[in-house]
Amino acid sequence: MSGNHCIAEAAIRAGCRCYFGYPITPQNELGEYMAANIRKVGGVFLQSESETAAINMVIGAASVGTRVMTSSSSPGISLKQEGLSFLAGFEFPAVIVNMMRGGPGLGNIAPAQGDYFQSTRGGGHGDYRTPVLAPASVQELADLTVKAFALADEYRTPILLLGDGMMGQMKEPVVFPEPLSELPEKPWALKGRGDGASRYQASLILDGLAMERHNWKLVRKYKEMAEKETLCELYMMDDADFAVVAYGTTARIAKGAIKRARKEGLKVGLVRPVTLFPFPDKILQKVAHQVKSFLVFEMSTGQMVEDVRLALCESQVEVSFHGRPGGVIPTPIEFSRVIHRYYRRMHK
Amino acid sequence: MSKKDKVFTVKVRRDFCKGCGLCIEFCKKEVLGTSAKLNRMGYNPAEPVKPEACIGCMMCTQVCPDLAIEVYSG
Amino acid sequence: MELINNWPKYYKKDVVTHYCPGCGHGIVHRIIAELLEEMDLGKQAYLVCPAGCAVLAYHYFDFDVIESAHGRGTAIATGAKRAKPELFVISYQGDGDLSAIGTAETIHSANRGENISVVFINNAVYGMTGGQMAPTSILGQSTTTSPDGRNPEVDGYPLHITDVVANFPGVAYAERVTVASPAAIKKTKKAIRNAFQTQVDGLGYSIVEVLSPCPTNWKMTPVQSCKWIEEEMVKEYKPGLLTDKREERRKDRAC
């Protein structure tokens, strides 16, 4: 199954009952799968007039307590930032998929990782962050889609599922979880006042002190997520003295390169952040006691590398960077040569 | 008792009135006027000046944006 | 003595709104609250309030309310209504919101025939931000951003957005009304009742445009503002029924 189809199927199984989206390459198959399948379970598929409209439809469906998803790719995600900021302010759960492509501007439609900053910093206006999950296989796309809905509901926050054109198009076997039969209660949702008291949902907080309290409340939530929800894979790290740091597609390429390098006797391993926000600082700090050098590998000019450097600012280890932006997909052979170069430098 | 014989009493809730004057303008019987005294919000609210002339037509409550007028019958 | 005009059940008790003296919002708010009570819709009501002066409407309405980003009211309303069709969904919007920044959302929600009711307050000016020119400002109208009056060569022409959407097959009911006199207010209530009933009957999109005074930004008294609506504004925006396809829709549904 392709990555885009897999996300859609996993979402439906996770109880997603509304999907709003606008076509953009390279993630169209996701919306198309939803159009064909979500109605079979009584769900709603609607092709919106724009990404801006789609994300606001997401707000509407989230506000009444429905599990809801939208998906897009880089330029479309920029348009959704208004709604992401509102979702964070309202504290509404929703899952937003970004299958990144080359940029800036229209860029191209090839896989890239240039939206790391936008994703992890809270790409819209105001003081918030968006938790980001970065899968690296089709199986993980399914698992993390299900997890994204659970986290969104538990922490009342929009969750970004960050892949790229390659993750979306790639085909691999996948085992889906059983469909969820029971979803969490959402007592805060607007379902009409009925016989109870009326409620409202607003992100407008005119009083400065109250707004400040709300900002700190969001921070506490992110801190709690950092403690409980940070995910990171360590690959061939047991005896490694050199660590590659990569996520998503580049992590897959890095694994191939590391296998080659291992055959040639290099003690190389991979640290793969699965949650990009919260970022696995503590795991990197632990690894820093073991290795002499880190090599961050991204399909960008260097974004995650800043988080790695921040995490390791108090340790003496070297942090290097290798990037291929613009939609260029490096090969494992190419990257294994890069590993050799930095590895030799480390041992000089 | 026909509507004609009914007695109506109009009351302005002083502290809810912003003194916009729409009720005064639209009252055909000139029941309402402007109070000389400021209310809590600092407006000169409307007040009945010819209360006995009220015919219960409810024009004043229709145009009042602030639900500041109450009309009683009987 | 018996009180004739009881406080509407779905209007918060004894609120004093933040609206300026003579503002039309208060009148339309009251009408909505009264209709939800009379039509027994308050329990399942879900109103989207706009960015604009009415952003704080949730402090006044005593039923479920959500706020929206500027212009996105009908997108949020679409999401809520599609997710929970049993809700009675109203999008309350101003002219900047509905006919400038939210034009795409307005056009497409109307064209899809979303089963929602839109209450469109047209006061020909951006109220909350301090009286800037709106797409609906009339020619010659002086605002803070058209200080010499709206000039069509520079600013284009007043936008008749309700007339535009009234042409769409998905729009079952569209009417333009004013709140400039007691008689007009009665018509407004009737129009909004029709719009609400359109949604109850599942016939599609309904919209009522209300020409509404903004005395503060028009720099007029409330009474002068009502006169300006009746003498000037209605020349540009003629009140009346713009479309009523309810019977057609009913027949379509029956087929």
Tab-separated table of C-alpha atoms in Angstrom, chain A residues 18 20 44-50 52-54 56-61 63-66 82 86 90 92 189-195 197-206, chain C residues 9-10 12 42-46 55-56 58-59 61-70 72 74-84 87 101 104-106 108-109 112 114:
chain	number	residue	atom	x	y	z
A	18	CYS	CA	-14.376	14.080	8.623
A	20	PHE	CA	-11.474	18.339	4.387
A	44	VAL	CA	-17.674	13.182	5.544
A	45	PHE	CA	-15.333	13.966	2.665
A	46	LEU	CA	-15.392	17.482	1.311
A	47	GLN	CA	-13.069	19.039	-1.248
A	48	SER	CA	-12.774	22.624	-0.114
A	49	GLU	CA	-12.254	25.786	-2.144
A	50	SER	CA	-8.835	26.374	-0.587
A	52	THR	CA	-7.578	28.008	4.246
A	53	ALA	CA	-11.198	26.924	3.984
A	54	ALA	CA	-10.230	23.287	4.625
A	56	ASN	CA	-11.374	26.154	9.043
A	57	MET	CA	-13.761	23.312	8.227
A	58	VAL	CA	-11.442	21.216	10.381
A	59	ILE	CA	-11.955	23.749	13.180
A	60	GLY	CA	-15.729	23.453	12.776
A	61	ALA	CA	-15.726	19.655	12.889
A	63	SER	CA	-15.302	22.014	17.752
A	64	VAL	CA	-18.241	19.609	17.814
A	65	GLY	CA	-16.042	16.723	18.934
A	66	THR	CA	-15.477	14.820	15.673
A	82	GLU	CA	-3.935	30.639	10.170
A	86	PHE	CA	-6.508	29.028	15.905
A	90	PHE	CA	-8.845	26.976	20.889
A	92	PHE	CA	-8.936	21.727	19.484
A	189	ALA	CA	-17.172	20.017	22.594
A	190	LEU	CA	-19.992	22.252	21.377
A	191	LYS	CA	-22.936	19.956	20.749
A	192	GLY	CA	-25.752	22.406	21.394
A	193	ARG	CA	-26.600	23.384	24.961
A	194	GLY	CA	-29.504	20.965	25.216
A	195	ASP	CA	-30.913	21.228	28.729
A	197	ALA	CA	-25.735	25.600	30.233
A	198	SER	CA	-24.563	27.291	27.058
A	199	ARG	CA	-20.875	27.238	26.203
A	200	TYR	CA	-18.568	29.044	23.860
A	201	GLN	CA	-15.143	28.460	22.378
A	202	ALA	CA	-12.895	31.419	21.695
A	203	SER	CA	-9.233	32.129	21.146
A	204	LEU	CA	-9.767	35.847	21.763
A	205	ILE	CA	-8.482	36.694	25.238
A	206	LEU	CA	-8.433	40.468	25.530
C	9	LYS	CA	-34.651	32.840	26.859
C	10	TYR	CA	-31.511	32.495	24.755
C	12	LYS	CA	-27.942	36.112	28.669
C	42	GLY	CA	-31.947	27.086	21.050
C	43	LYS	CA	-30.979	23.702	22.449
C	44	GLN	CA	-29.244	22.579	19.253
C	45	ALA	CA	-28.069	26.016	18.099
C	46	TYR	CA	-24.429	26.584	17.126
C	55	VAL	CA	-16.677	38.815	18.039
C	56	LEU	CA	-17.829	38.993	21.656
C	58	TYR	CA	-20.787	34.757	22.928
C	59	HIS	CA	-21.034	36.936	26.003
C	61	PHE	CA	-26.097	34.705	23.387
C	62	ASP	CA	-27.126	31.965	25.771
C	63	PHE	CA	-26.587	29.015	23.440
C	64	ASP	CA	-23.425	27.416	22.024
C	65	VAL	CA	-21.166	29.832	20.163
C	66	ILE	CA	-17.761	29.614	18.513
C	67	GLU	CA	-15.561	32.417	17.291
C	68	SER	CA	-13.955	32.395	13.851
C	69	ALA	CA	-10.941	33.886	12.154
C	70	HIS	CA	-11.748	36.840	9.938
C	72	ARG	CA	-13.910	31.989	7.796
C	74	THR	CA	-19.027	29.722	6.693
C	75	ALA	CA	-16.053	27.310	6.498
C	76	ILE	CA	-16.343	26.636	10.237
C	77	ALA	CA	-20.118	26.428	9.900
C	78	THR	CA	-19.659	23.925	7.042
C	79	GLY	CA	-17.348	21.759	9.150
C	80	ALA	CA	-19.690	21.779	12.137
C	81	LYS	CA	-22.878	21.171	10.146
C	82	ARG	CA	-21.326	18.362	8.073
C	83	ALA	CA	-19.927	16.724	11.195
C	84	LYS	CA	-23.153	17.092	13.197
C	87	LEU	CA	-27.009	21.125	14.977
C	101	ILE	CA	-11.601	38.528	3.348
C	104	ALA	CA	-14.174	32.633	-1.253
C	105	GLU	CA	-15.749	30.939	1.771
C	106	THR	CA	-19.007	32.843	1.199
C	108	HIS	CA	-18.365	28.356	-2.133
C	109	SER	CA	-20.449	27.572	0.938
C	112	ARG	CA	-22.448	24.042	-2.283
C	114	GLU	CA	-24.634	24.174	2.691
